[in-house]
Amino acid sequence: MLWVARLSGFLSAAMVMVVLSPSLQSFPPAEAIRSSQFDGSVRFPGQIAGGARGVAFRRAPSFRNAADCGAGAGNGTAANVCDPSLVHTAITLDEEYLRGSVAAVHSVVQHARCPESVFFHFLVSDPSLGDLVRAVFPQLRFKVYYFDPGRVRGLISTSVRQALEQPLNYARNYLADLLEPCVRRVIYLDSDLVLVDDVAKLWRTDLGGRTVGAPEYCHANFTKYFTSRFWSDQRFAGTFVGRRPCYFNTGVMVLDLERWRRAGYTQRIERWMEIQKSPPGRIYELGSLPPFLLVFAGHVAPIEHRWNQHGLGGDNVLGSCRDLHPGPVSLLHWSGSGKPWARLGAGRPCPLDALWAPFDLYGPAGAGGEESRIVHL
Ligand SMILES: *[C@@H]1O[C@H](CO)[C@@H](O)[C@H](O)[C@H]1NC(C)=O
Ligand SMILES: *[C@@H]1O[C@H](CO)[C@@H](O)[C@H](O)[C@H]1NC(C)=O
C-alpha cells in the first residue's frame, strides 16, 4: 500500500518533544483563541485518560503542497478562512480523545496532495488545546472554536454509553452556527479515525442538492435506533412517511452549511432532543446519532463506503476485533467502544489497530523516531 511506504520517510524525520504539564493553569478562553503565536511552551491543565502526569506529543513531520496546488495555497499559516480554494475540515478536540484527534489530523495532512490548502476547524470546550495543535503542527491552518457545553447540557439525555453523553459530541449539530458564514461546506470527522486517502477527493463529492453526504447502510435494521414509544406514536413515526430512511454514521459527513443555515436544521435537531427529554420518556437510545437520523435519514447524499469503514472499535469485549467491510478503503473508523490507542496501550491491540499506530504522535518517539529537542514547562 502506497501510504505504508510513505511512513518510513516521516518516521525518520527529527521530532520535537513537547511536554505538557497538567499542573499549570489554562488561559482564559478568549485570550487563548486570540493567541496565534506559539512561544515554545504548551500549557495543558487537564489529566489525560491513561493517566500520565505530563502529556507529551511529538511534533508532526512538516508537509508541503505539491507544485500544482494553485494560488492561495502554501502561504504560511495565516490563511484567510474565506479563501475559496480551501478544503474545510471540522473535528473536536477534548482531553479524552485528544490522541485520536491528533492522529486524525496527522493522517489527513500526510495523505493530502495539498495539505497546506486544508483548513481545520477545531471545536473545543478547553481553548488551551489550540496551543497544543500549534505546537504539534506548526504549519497547520486552523481556527479554534469554543463550544459552550451549556448549550446542550439541558438537551442531553442519559444514553447507554457514557462516552456518548459528552457535550462536545453534539458540537457537530452547531457547525453551521459556529463557522464563518463564508464557509459553505465542511467535512466533519470524528476523533477515532484516520484517512488513508486524499481528503480533497471527499471534499469534491457531489451532494446533488442534499445537505448531508455520508455513506448509507440500507440493510441495517433501522427500527432498533428508536424505542417502541417512538414507533407506536404516529406523531413521531410519521416523520419517516414518504422517505426511505437508512442508517448512516455521523462520524464522517460532508455538510452543505449554506443549505443547513437556510433550512434551520440546528433547530430541527434540537426539537427532537427536547422531545427525547420530555415526559413520558425516550424515543431513542443512543446519544447524538438519532436526531440526525430523524432529520436527514432518507435525504442523505450517498457517499462511497470507502469513506467510512466504521465499527473497528468493536464492543471492547476481548477477542471482539472487527474486520474491514469488503471493498476499497479511504478512511478507517474505530467507532464502537474500543479505541486503538487504549488497546495498544494495554498491549492487547486488534490486528487493524496497527493501521492507526503510524499516525499516533503521543509519547516519546517510537521505533525509527528521534527527539531533537524536548520542551519542558
Ligand atoms: C502570500 O501572502 C502575501 C501577504 O498577504 C501576499 O502578498 C502574496 O501574494 C501571497 N502569495 C500567494 C502565493 O498567495
Ligand atoms: C429490527 O429490530 C427490531 C427492534 O430491535 C426487532 O424487533 C426486529 O425484529 C428487527 N428486524 C429484523 C428484520 O431483524
mmCIF file of C-alpha atoms and ligand atoms in Angstrom:
data_model
loop_
_atom_site.group_PDB
_atom_site.id
_atom_site.type_symbol
_atom_site.label_atom_id
_atom_site.label_comp_id
_atom_site.label_asym_id
_atom_site.label_seq_id
_atom_site.Cartn_x
_atom_site.Cartn_y
_atom_site.Cartn_z
ATOM 1 C CA MET A 1 0.000 0.000 0.000
ATOM 2 C CA LEU A 2 1.298 3.376 -1.011
ATOM 3 C CA TRP A 3 0.683 5.122 2.289
ATOM 4 C CA VAL A 4 2.607 2.478 4.189
ATOM 5 C CA ALA A 5 5.615 3.112 2.015
ATOM 6 C CA ARG A 6 5.421 6.802 2.857
ATOM 7 C CA LEU A 7 5.579 6.135 6.578
ATOM 8 C CA SER A 8 9.212 5.203 6.660
ATOM 9 C CA GLY A 9 10.071 8.646 5.350
ATOM 10 C CA PHE A 10 8.398 10.658 8.014
ATOM 11 C CA LEU A 11 9.257 8.397 10.913
ATOM 12 C CA SER A 12 12.892 9.159 10.365
ATOM 13 C CA ALA A 13 12.308 12.905 10.473
ATOM 14 C CA ALA A 14 13.589 14.679 13.542
ATOM 15 C CA MET A 15 10.849 15.072 16.065
ATOM 16 C CA VAL A 16 10.441 17.549 18.827
ATOM 17 C CA MET A 17 9.027 16.569 22.152
ATOM 18 C CA VAL A 18 6.542 18.922 23.627
ATOM 19 C CA VAL A 19 5.897 18.093 27.227
ATOM 20 C CA LEU A 20 2.663 19.396 28.569
ATOM 21 C CA SER A 21 2.306 19.885 32.241
ATOM 22 C CA PRO A 22 -1.101 19.306 33.764
ATOM 23 C CA SER A 23 -0.206 21.373 36.791
ATOM 24 C CA LEU A 24 -0.270 24.758 35.063
ATOM 25 C CA GLN A 25 -3.255 26.978 34.693
ATOM 26 C CA SER A 26 -5.163 27.294 31.456
ATOM 27 C CA PHE A 27 -5.658 30.582 29.656
ATOM 28 C CA PRO A 28 -8.943 32.368 29.824
ATOM 29 C CA PRO A 29 -10.829 31.217 26.710
ATOM 30 C CA ALA A 30 -10.863 34.480 24.763
ATOM 31 C CA GLU A 31 -7.156 35.036 25.178
ATOM 32 C CA ALA A 32 -6.330 31.521 24.112
ATOM 33 C CA ILE A 33 -8.430 31.781 20.998
ATOM 34 C CA ARG A 34 -6.760 35.013 20.018
ATOM 35 C CA SER A 35 -3.222 33.825 20.636
ATOM 36 C CA SER A 36 -1.763 32.833 17.326
ATOM 37 C CA GLN A 37 1.913 32.681 18.252
ATOM 38 C CA PHE A 38 3.418 29.582 19.733
ATOM 39 C CA ASP A 39 6.223 30.523 22.109
ATOM 40 C CA GLY A 40 7.646 27.058 22.583
ATOM 41 C CA SER A 41 5.593 26.148 25.575
ATOM 42 C CA VAL A 42 2.272 24.478 25.853
ATOM 43 C CA ARG A 43 0.085 24.540 28.877
ATOM 44 C CA PHE A 44 -2.333 21.781 29.330
ATOM 45 C CA PRO A 45 -4.283 21.799 32.558
ATOM 46 C CA GLY A 46 -6.174 18.581 32.352
ATOM 47 C CA GLN A 47 -5.495 14.994 33.043
ATOM 48 C CA ILE A 48 -5.299 12.726 30.028
ATOM 49 C CA ALA A 49 -7.112 9.439 30.117
ATOM 50 C CA GLY A 50 -4.432 6.852 30.638
ATOM 51 C CA GLY A 51 -3.047 8.909 33.396
ATOM 52 C CA ALA A 52 0.497 10.145 32.740
ATOM 53 C CA ARG A 53 1.403 13.207 34.780
ATOM 54 C CA GLY A 54 2.813 15.127 31.877
ATOM 55 C CA VAL A 55 1.298 14.785 28.449
ATOM 56 C CA ALA A 56 3.701 14.578 25.590
ATOM 57 C CA PHE A 57 3.139 14.781 21.877
ATOM 58 C CA ARG A 58 5.835 14.719 19.243
ATOM 59 C CA ARG A 59 5.956 17.428 16.644
ATOM 60 C CA ALA A 60 4.488 16.181 13.363
ATOM 61 C CA PRO A 61 6.752 15.992 10.315
ATOM 62 C CA SER A 62 6.380 19.024 8.061
ATOM 63 C CA PHE A 63 4.220 18.857 4.988
ATOM 64 C CA ARG A 64 4.085 20.816 1.740
ATOM 65 C CA ASN A 65 1.726 21.438 -1.104
ATOM 66 C CA ALA A 66 2.533 19.875 -4.442
ATOM 67 C CA ALA A 67 3.541 22.350 -7.130
ATOM 68 C CA ASP A 68 0.183 22.240 -8.891
ATOM 69 C CA CYS A 69 -1.920 23.074 -5.835
ATOM 70 C CA GLY A 70 -2.777 26.529 -7.104
ATOM 71 C CA ALA A 71 -2.943 30.108 -5.940
ATOM 72 C CA GLY A 72 -3.698 30.997 -2.367
ATOM 73 C CA ALA A 73 -2.069 27.837 -1.127
ATOM 74 C CA GLY A 74 1.255 27.440 0.599
ATOM 75 C CA ASN A 75 1.359 30.900 2.073
ATOM 76 C CA GLY A 76 2.026 30.362 5.727
ATOM 77 C CA THR A 77 -0.444 29.632 8.457
ATOM 78 C CA ALA A 78 -2.252 32.949 8.240
ATOM 79 C CA ALA A 79 -4.708 31.662 5.655
ATOM 80 C CA ASN A 80 -7.860 33.623 5.180
ATOM 81 C CA VAL A 81 -10.609 31.273 6.236
ATOM 82 C CA CYS A 82 -12.771 32.676 3.411
ATOM 83 C CA ASP A 83 -10.250 31.702 0.720
ATOM 84 C CA PRO A 84 -12.424 29.733 -1.732
ATOM 85 C CA SER A 85 -9.627 27.292 -2.575
ATOM 86 C CA LEU A 86 -9.537 25.804 0.940
ATOM 87 C CA VAL A 87 -10.765 22.368 1.928
ATOM 88 C CA HIS A 88 -12.612 22.791 5.239
ATOM 89 C CA THR A 89 -12.498 20.085 7.867
ATOM 90 C CA ALA A 90 -14.037 20.142 11.340
ATOM 91 C CA ILE A 91 -13.033 17.951 14.260
ATOM 92 C CA THR A 92 -13.444 18.122 18.026
ATOM 93 C CA LEU A 93 -10.577 18.254 20.498
ATOM 94 C CA ASP A 94 -11.057 17.093 24.042
ATOM 95 C CA GLU A 95 -8.857 15.543 26.681
ATOM 96 C CA GLU A 96 -10.198 12.062 26.365
ATOM 97 C CA TYR A 97 -9.910 11.691 22.588
ATOM 98 C CA LEU A 98 -7.019 14.107 22.083
ATOM 99 C CA ARG A 99 -4.628 11.384 20.991
ATOM 100 C CA GLY A 100 -7.158 10.264 18.418
ATOM 101 C CA SER A 101 -7.838 13.766 17.089
ATOM 102 C CA VAL A 102 -4.124 14.464 16.685
ATOM 103 C CA ALA A 103 -3.662 11.187 14.802
ATOM 104 C CA ALA A 104 -6.642 12.015 12.575
ATOM 105 C CA VAL A 105 -5.203 15.413 11.634
ATOM 106 C CA HIS A 106 -1.818 13.810 11.053
ATOM 107 C CA SER A 107 -3.362 11.268 8.698
ATOM 108 C CA VAL A 108 -5.155 13.990 6.731
ATOM 109 C CA VAL A 109 -2.048 16.089 6.098
ATOM 110 C CA GLN A 110 0.063 13.028 5.323
ATOM 111 C CA HIS A 111 -2.270 11.878 2.553
ATOM 112 C CA ALA A 112 -3.314 15.204 1.072
ATOM 113 C CA ARG A 113 -1.672 16.308 -2.145
ATOM 114 C CA CYS A 114 -2.317 19.883 -0.998
ATOM 115 C CA PRO A 115 -2.065 19.700 2.808
ATOM 116 C CA GLU A 116 -1.487 23.441 3.155
ATOM 117 C CA SER A 117 -4.841 24.008 1.471
ATOM 118 C CA VAL A 118 -6.694 22.092 4.166
ATOM 119 C CA PHE A 119 -8.173 24.329 6.850
ATOM 120 C CA PHE A 120 -9.074 22.760 10.172
ATOM 121 C CA HIS A 121 -11.889 23.992 12.358
ATOM 122 C CA PHE A 122 -11.333 22.661 15.869
ATOM 123 C CA LEU A 123 -14.275 22.548 18.234
ATOM 124 C CA VAL A 124 -13.185 22.668 21.856
ATOM 125 C CA SER A 125 -14.544 23.260 25.321
ATOM 126 C CA ASP A 126 -10.992 23.827 26.585
ATOM 127 C CA PRO A 127 -9.419 26.542 24.385
ATOM 128 C CA SER A 128 -5.872 25.818 25.574
ATOM 129 C CA LEU A 129 -5.940 22.773 23.317
ATOM 130 C CA GLY A 130 -5.423 25.136 20.388
ATOM 131 C CA ASP A 131 -1.890 25.767 21.639
ATOM 132 C CA LEU A 132 -1.224 22.071 21.635
ATOM 133 C CA VAL A 133 -2.252 21.883 17.988
ATOM 134 C CA ARG A 134 0.071 24.775 17.137
ATOM 135 C CA ALA A 135 2.937 23.017 18.887
ATOM 136 C CA VAL A 136 2.382 19.669 17.217
ATOM 137 C CA PHE A 137 1.516 21.032 13.747
ATOM 138 C CA PRO A 138 3.374 24.358 13.379
ATOM 139 C CA GLN A 139 2.290 24.750 9.748
ATOM 140 C CA LEU A 140 -1.314 23.792 10.150
ATOM 141 C CA ARG A 141 -4.002 26.220 9.042
ATOM 142 C CA PHE A 142 -6.684 26.171 11.657
ATOM 143 C CA LYS A 143 -9.020 28.049 13.896
ATOM 144 C CA VAL A 144 -10.269 27.085 17.331
ATOM 145 C CA TYR A 145 -13.936 27.498 18.203
ATOM 146 C CA TYR A 146 -15.201 27.443 21.737
ATOM 147 C CA PHE A 147 -18.221 25.223 22.115
ATOM 148 C CA ASP A 148 -20.115 26.033 25.292
ATOM 149 C CA PRO A 149 -21.156 22.739 26.915
ATOM 150 C CA GLY A 150 -24.058 24.619 28.497
ATOM 151 C CA ARG A 151 -25.585 24.933 25.077
ATOM 152 C CA VAL A 152 -26.588 21.270 25.034
ATOM 153 C CA ARG A 153 -26.397 20.215 28.662
ATOM 154 C CA GLY A 154 -30.110 20.642 29.189
ATOM 155 C CA LEU A 155 -30.828 18.710 25.989
ATOM 156 C CA ILE A 156 -28.719 15.631 26.578
ATOM 157 C CA SER A 157 -30.445 12.550 27.888
ATOM 158 C CA THR A 158 -28.541 9.734 29.501
ATOM 159 C CA SER A 159 -27.614 7.082 26.966
ATOM 160 C CA VAL A 160 -26.407 3.522 27.140
ATOM 161 C CA ARG A 161 -22.799 4.583 26.710
ATOM 162 C CA GLN A 162 -21.450 7.349 28.873
ATOM 163 C CA ALA A 163 -18.944 8.490 26.256
ATOM 164 C CA LEU A 164 -21.875 9.420 24.031
ATOM 165 C CA GLU A 165 -23.121 11.948 26.573
ATOM 166 C CA GLN A 166 -20.149 14.298 26.279
ATOM 167 C CA PRO A 167 -21.470 17.726 25.263
ATOM 168 C CA LEU A 168 -18.733 18.049 22.637
ATOM 169 C CA ASN A 169 -20.257 15.046 20.909
ATOM 170 C CA TYR A 170 -23.108 17.344 19.974
ATOM 171 C CA ALA A 171 -20.919 20.155 18.628
ATOM 172 C CA ARG A 172 -21.393 18.807 15.099
ATOM 173 C CA ASN A 173 -25.014 19.942 15.317
ATOM 174 C CA TYR A 174 -23.819 23.546 15.553
ATOM 175 C CA LEU A 175 -21.192 23.762 12.813
ATOM 176 C CA ALA A 176 -23.430 25.931 10.663
ATOM 177 C CA ASP A 177 -23.679 28.467 13.503
ATOM 178 C CA LEU A 178 -20.097 28.282 14.752
ATOM 179 C CA LEU A 179 -18.191 28.526 11.468
ATOM 180 C CA GLU A 180 -17.885 31.748 9.465
ATOM 181 C CA PRO A 181 -20.747 32.344 7.011
ATOM 182 C CA CYS A 182 -18.217 32.272 4.147
ATOM 183 C CA VAL A 183 -17.553 28.599 4.929
ATOM 184 C CA ARG A 184 -20.198 26.942 2.810
ATOM 185 C CA ARG A 185 -19.141 23.336 3.025
ATOM 186 C CA VAL A 186 -17.309 21.365 5.676
ATOM 187 C CA ILE A 187 -16.218 17.785 6.213
ATOM 188 C CA TYR A 188 -16.980 16.674 9.740
ATOM 189 C CA LEU A 189 -14.667 13.978 11.106
ATOM 190 C CA ASP A 190 -14.834 12.028 14.356
ATOM 191 C CA SER A 191 -11.723 11.753 16.511
ATOM 192 C CA ASP A 192 -11.350 7.974 16.275
ATOM 193 C CA LEU A 193 -10.477 7.633 12.620
ATOM 194 C CA VAL A 194 -7.633 8.011 10.146
ATOM 195 C CA LEU A 195 -7.686 8.824 6.455
ATOM 196 C CA VAL A 196 -5.549 6.766 4.109
ATOM 197 C CA ASP A 197 -6.521 8.763 1.030
ATOM 198 C CA ASP A 198 -6.633 12.402 -0.078
ATOM 199 C CA VAL A 199 -9.311 14.383 1.776
ATOM 200 C CA ALA A 200 -9.743 16.544 -1.346
ATOM 201 C CA LYS A 201 -11.480 13.613 -3.061
ATOM 202 C CA LEU A 202 -14.077 13.510 -0.315
ATOM 203 C CA TRP A 203 -14.351 17.293 -0.478
ATOM 204 C CA ARG A 204 -15.307 17.195 -4.166
ATOM 205 C CA THR A 205 -18.243 14.848 -3.527
ATOM 206 C CA ASP A 206 -21.364 15.904 -5.378
ATOM 207 C CA LEU A 207 -24.170 16.263 -2.836
ATOM 208 C CA GLY A 208 -26.799 16.541 -5.559
ATOM 209 C CA GLY A 209 -28.640 19.317 -3.753
ATOM 210 C CA ARG A 210 -28.708 17.473 -0.423
ATOM 211 C CA THR A 211 -27.493 18.962 2.856
ATOM 212 C CA VAL A 212 -25.714 15.915 4.267
ATOM 213 C CA GLY A 213 -23.477 13.476 2.426
ATOM 214 C CA ALA A 214 -22.475 10.206 4.111
ATOM 215 C CA PRO A 215 -22.205 6.514 3.296
ATOM 216 C CA GLU A 216 -25.634 4.913 3.760
ATOM 217 C CA TYR A 217 -26.338 1.411 5.087
ATOM 218 C CA CYS A 218 -29.782 0.455 3.912
ATOM 219 C CA HIS A 219 -29.504 -3.179 5.078
ATOM 220 C CA ALA A 220 -29.020 -2.168 8.708
ATOM 221 C CA ASN A 221 -32.089 -2.610 10.907
ATOM 222 C CA PHE A 222 -33.313 0.956 11.178
ATOM 223 C CA THR A 223 -36.057 0.091 13.677
ATOM 224 C CA LYS A 224 -33.646 -0.534 16.512
ATOM 225 C CA TYR A 225 -32.424 3.046 16.746
ATOM 226 C CA PHE A 226 -35.782 4.149 18.141
ATOM 227 C CA THR A 227 -37.919 2.966 21.018
ATOM 228 C CA SER A 228 -41.333 1.359 20.849
ATOM 229 C CA ARG A 229 -42.735 4.612 22.203
ATOM 230 C CA PHE A 230 -41.437 6.290 19.061
ATOM 231 C CA TRP A 231 -42.778 3.704 16.623
ATOM 232 C CA SER A 232 -46.176 3.449 18.295
ATOM 233 C CA ASP A 233 -46.858 7.175 18.206
ATOM 234 C CA GLN A 234 -47.853 8.408 14.765
ATOM 235 C CA ARG A 235 -46.769 11.951 15.625
ATOM 236 C CA PHE A 236 -43.201 10.639 15.813
ATOM 237 C CA ALA A 237 -43.084 7.668 13.441
ATOM 238 C CA GLY A 238 -44.925 9.739 10.831
ATOM 239 C CA THR A 239 -41.782 11.775 10.304
ATOM 240 C CA PHE A 240 -40.419 8.950 8.133
ATOM 241 C CA VAL A 241 -43.516 8.663 5.948
ATOM 242 C CA GLY A 242 -42.646 9.242 2.308
ATOM 243 C CA ARG A 243 -38.928 8.624 2.689
ATOM 244 C CA ARG A 244 -36.771 5.528 2.722
ATOM 245 C CA PRO A 245 -34.693 6.031 5.845
ATOM 246 C CA CYS A 246 -31.342 4.259 6.006
ATOM 247 C CA TYR A 247 -28.794 4.232 8.779
ATOM 248 C CA PHE A 248 -25.751 6.423 8.279
ATOM 249 C CA ASN A 249 -22.832 7.036 10.603
ATOM 250 C CA THR A 250 -22.466 10.660 11.707
ATOM 251 C CA GLY A 251 -18.713 10.331 12.228
ATOM 252 C CA VAL A 252 -17.918 11.242 8.622
ATOM 253 C CA MET A 253 -20.187 13.735 6.928
ATOM 254 C CA VAL A 254 -19.909 16.274 4.147
ATOM 255 C CA LEU A 255 -22.192 19.141 5.120
ATOM 256 C CA ASP A 256 -23.602 21.876 2.926
ATOM 257 C CA LEU A 257 -23.654 24.612 5.558
ATOM 258 C CA GLU A 258 -25.467 27.088 3.347
ATOM 259 C CA ARG A 259 -28.450 24.800 2.938
ATOM 260 C CA TRP A 260 -28.244 23.892 6.602
ATOM 261 C CA ARG A 261 -28.443 27.534 7.659
ATOM 262 C CA ARG A 262 -31.261 28.302 5.267
ATOM 263 C CA ALA A 263 -33.387 25.367 6.436
ATOM 264 C CA GLY A 264 -32.608 25.884 10.135
ATOM 265 C CA TYR A 265 -31.633 22.269 10.722
ATOM 266 C CA THR A 266 -29.993 23.077 14.051
ATOM 267 C CA GLN A 267 -33.395 23.978 15.477
ATOM 268 C CA ARG A 268 -34.970 20.857 13.999
ATOM 269 C CA ILE A 269 -32.359 18.680 15.681
ATOM 270 C CA GLU A 270 -32.810 20.500 18.967
ATOM 271 C CA ARG A 271 -36.560 19.997 18.755
ATOM 272 C CA TRP A 272 -36.125 16.220 18.645
ATOM 273 C CA MET A 273 -33.715 16.395 21.572
ATOM 274 C CA GLU A 274 -36.350 18.277 23.549
ATOM 275 C CA ILE A 275 -38.932 15.606 22.771
ATOM 276 C CA GLN A 276 -36.486 12.944 23.925
ATOM 277 C CA LYS A 277 -36.078 14.752 27.249
ATOM 278 C CA SER A 278 -39.727 15.420 27.870
ATOM 279 C CA PRO A 279 -42.257 13.078 29.514
ATOM 280 C CA PRO A 280 -43.263 10.353 29.146
ATOM 281 C CA GLY A 281 -39.786 9.339 28.073
ATOM 282 C CA ARG A 282 -37.303 8.252 25.491
ATOM 283 C CA ILE A 283 -37.882 7.985 21.785
ATOM 284 C CA TYR A 284 -34.360 6.646 21.137
ATOM 285 C CA GLU A 285 -31.415 5.122 22.998
ATOM 286 C CA LEU A 286 -28.055 6.318 21.652
ATOM 287 C CA GLY A 287 -26.805 9.890 22.013
ATOM 288 C CA SER A 288 -26.229 12.305 19.141
ATOM 289 C CA LEU A 289 -26.970 9.945 16.229
ATOM 290 C CA PRO A 290 -30.789 9.531 16.343
ATOM 291 C CA PRO A 291 -31.623 13.237 15.951
ATOM 292 C CA PHE A 292 -29.523 13.204 12.785
ATOM 293 C CA LEU A 293 -31.379 10.143 11.541
ATOM 294 C CA LEU A 294 -34.700 11.797 12.339
ATOM 295 C CA VAL A 295 -33.900 14.912 10.348
ATOM 296 C CA PHE A 296 -31.811 13.517 7.498
ATOM 297 C CA ALA A 297 -32.266 9.751 7.004
ATOM 298 C CA GLY A 298 -33.703 9.187 3.546
ATOM 299 C CA HIS A 299 -32.470 12.619 2.420
ATOM 300 C CA VAL A 300 -28.767 11.853 2.513
ATOM 301 C CA ALA A 301 -26.468 12.069 -0.493
ATOM 302 C CA PRO A 302 -24.860 8.614 -0.579
ATOM 303 C CA ILE A 303 -21.076 8.682 -0.461
ATOM 304 C CA GLU A 304 -18.880 5.704 -1.329
ATOM 305 C CA HIS A 305 -18.491 3.298 1.574
ATOM 306 C CA ARG A 306 -14.727 3.519 1.310
ATOM 307 C CA TRP A 307 -15.011 6.854 3.156
ATOM 308 C CA ASN A 308 -16.272 5.309 6.365
ATOM 309 C CA GLN A 309 -15.045 1.821 7.141
ATOM 310 C CA HIS A 310 -16.610 2.024 10.575
ATOM 311 C CA GLY A 311 -17.101 -0.287 13.532
ATOM 312 C CA LEU A 312 -13.410 -1.062 14.044
ATOM 313 C CA GLY A 313 -13.756 -0.233 17.750
ATOM 314 C CA GLY A 314 -15.820 -3.368 18.246
ATOM 315 C CA ASP A 315 -17.528 -3.702 21.592
ATOM 316 C CA ASN A 316 -14.398 -3.912 23.701
ATOM 317 C CA VAL A 317 -15.042 -7.491 24.739
ATOM 318 C CA LEU A 318 -11.820 -9.413 24.497
ATOM 319 C CA GLY A 319 -11.493 -11.012 21.116
ATOM 320 C CA SER A 320 -14.203 -8.920 19.547
ATOM 321 C CA CYS A 321 -11.939 -7.402 16.933
ATOM 322 C CA ARG A 322 -13.678 -6.371 13.751
ATOM 323 C CA ASP A 323 -12.566 -6.866 10.211
ATOM 324 C CA LEU A 324 -12.892 -4.450 7.321
ATOM 325 C CA HIS A 325 -16.005 -4.481 5.197
ATOM 326 C CA PRO A 326 -15.322 -5.689 1.665
ATOM 327 C CA GLY A 327 -14.227 -3.098 -0.859
ATOM 328 C CA PRO A 328 -11.700 -0.274 -1.077
ATOM 329 C CA VAL A 329 -10.694 1.779 1.969
ATOM 330 C CA SER A 330 -10.076 5.525 2.154
ATOM 331 C CA LEU A 331 -10.915 6.034 5.819
ATOM 332 C CA LEU A 332 -10.700 3.711 8.831
ATOM 333 C CA HIS A 333 -13.062 4.466 11.708
ATOM 334 C CA TRP A 334 -12.776 2.906 15.169
ATOM 335 C CA SER A 335 -16.401 3.577 16.109
ATOM 336 C CA GLY A 336 -17.669 1.381 18.901
ATOM 337 C CA SER A 337 -16.390 1.374 22.432
ATOM 338 C CA GLY A 338 -12.855 0.030 21.861
ATOM 339 C CA LYS A 339 -10.244 2.593 20.787
ATOM 340 C CA PRO A 340 -6.928 1.716 19.144
ATOM 341 C CA TRP A 341 -4.838 3.897 21.483
ATOM 342 C CA ALA A 342 -6.363 2.217 24.530
ATOM 343 C CA ARG A 343 -5.863 -1.282 23.163
ATOM 344 C CA LEU A 344 -2.318 -0.559 22.013
ATOM 345 C CA GLY A 345 -1.552 0.983 25.405
ATOM 346 C CA ALA A 346 -2.924 -2.071 27.171
ATOM 347 C CA GLY A 347 -0.805 -4.350 24.993
ATOM 348 C CA ARG A 348 -3.906 -6.046 23.576
ATOM 349 C CA PRO A 349 -4.355 -4.498 20.134
ATOM 350 C CA CYS A 350 -6.648 -5.797 17.452
ATOM 351 C CA PRO A 351 -4.868 -6.578 14.156
ATOM 352 C CA LEU A 352 -6.269 -3.499 12.404
ATOM 353 C CA ASP A 353 -5.079 -1.200 15.212
ATOM 354 C CA ALA A 354 -1.664 -1.485 13.541
ATOM 355 C CA LEU A 355 -3.100 0.728 10.774
ATOM 356 C CA TRP A 356 -3.821 3.506 13.289
ATOM 357 C CA ALA A 357 -0.458 3.357 15.086
ATOM 358 C CA PRO A 358 1.645 5.077 12.370
ATOM 359 C CA PHE A 359 -0.341 8.300 12.845
ATOM 360 C CA ASP A 360 -0.029 8.362 16.623
ATOM 361 C CA LEU A 361 2.036 11.333 17.827
ATOM 362 C CA TYR A 362 1.594 10.710 21.511
ATOM 363 C CA GLY A 363 4.511 9.923 23.762
ATOM 364 C CA PRO A 364 8.209 9.591 23.078
ATOM 365 C CA ALA A 365 9.238 8.771 19.542
ATOM 366 C CA GLY A 366 8.751 5.123 18.731
ATOM 367 C CA ALA A 367 10.799 2.901 16.501
ATOM 368 C CA GLY A 368 12.721 4.961 13.992
ATOM 369 C CA GLY A 369 11.915 8.315 15.592
ATOM 370 C CA GLU A 370 14.405 10.716 17.121
ATOM 371 C CA GLU A 371 13.830 13.529 19.522
ATOM 372 C CA SER A 372 15.828 16.555 18.589
ATOM 373 C CA ARG A 373 14.573 18.746 21.383
ATOM 374 C CA ILE A 374 12.476 18.393 24.452
ATOM 375 C CA VAL A 375 10.442 21.296 25.680
ATOM 376 C CA HIS A 376 9.651 21.210 29.363
ATOM 377 C CA LEU A 377 7.404 23.507 31.295
HETATM 378 C C1 LIG B 1 1.009 35.438 0.292
HETATM 379 O O1 LIG B 1 0.601 36.450 1.176
HETATM 380 C C2 LIG B 1 1.195 37.701 0.917
HETATM 381 C C3 LIG B 1 0.776 38.661 2.016
HETATM 382 O O2 LIG B 1 -0.573 38.516 2.358
HETATM 383 C C4 LIG B 1 0.763 38.169 -0.478
HETATM 384 O O3 LIG B 1 1.372 39.421 -0.766
HETATM 385 C C5 LIG B 1 1.195 37.134 -1.512
HETATM 386 O O4 LIG B 1 0.733 37.494 -2.773
HETATM 387 C C6 LIG B 1 0.660 35.753 -1.147
HETATM 388 N N1 LIG B 1 1.191 34.754 -2.038
HETATM 389 C C7 LIG B 1 0.458 33.782 -2.574
HETATM 390 C C8 LIG B 1 1.181 32.820 -3.425
HETATM 391 O O5 LIG B 1 -0.739 33.674 -2.361
HETATM 392 C C1 LIG B 2 -35.178 -4.968 13.915
HETATM 393 O O1 LIG B 2 -35.040 -4.501 15.254
HETATM 394 C C2 LIG B 2 -36.253 -4.582 15.986
HETATM 395 C C3 LIG B 2 -36.029 -3.896 17.314
HETATM 396 O O2 LIG B 2 -34.828 -4.316 17.919
HETATM 397 C C4 LIG B 2 -36.673 -6.031 16.103
HETATM 398 O O3 LIG B 2 -37.870 -6.142 16.851
HETATM 399 C C5 LIG B 2 -36.873 -6.607 14.715
HETATM 400 O O4 LIG B 2 -37.171 -7.975 14.795
HETATM 401 C C6 LIG B 2 -35.624 -6.412 13.871
HETATM 402 N N1 LIG B 2 -35.909 -6.771 12.486
HETATM 403 C C7 LIG B 2 -35.113 -7.579 11.785
HETATM 404 C C8 LIG B 2 -35.528 -7.860 10.382
HETATM 405 O O5 LIG B 2 -34.101 -8.070 12.253
#
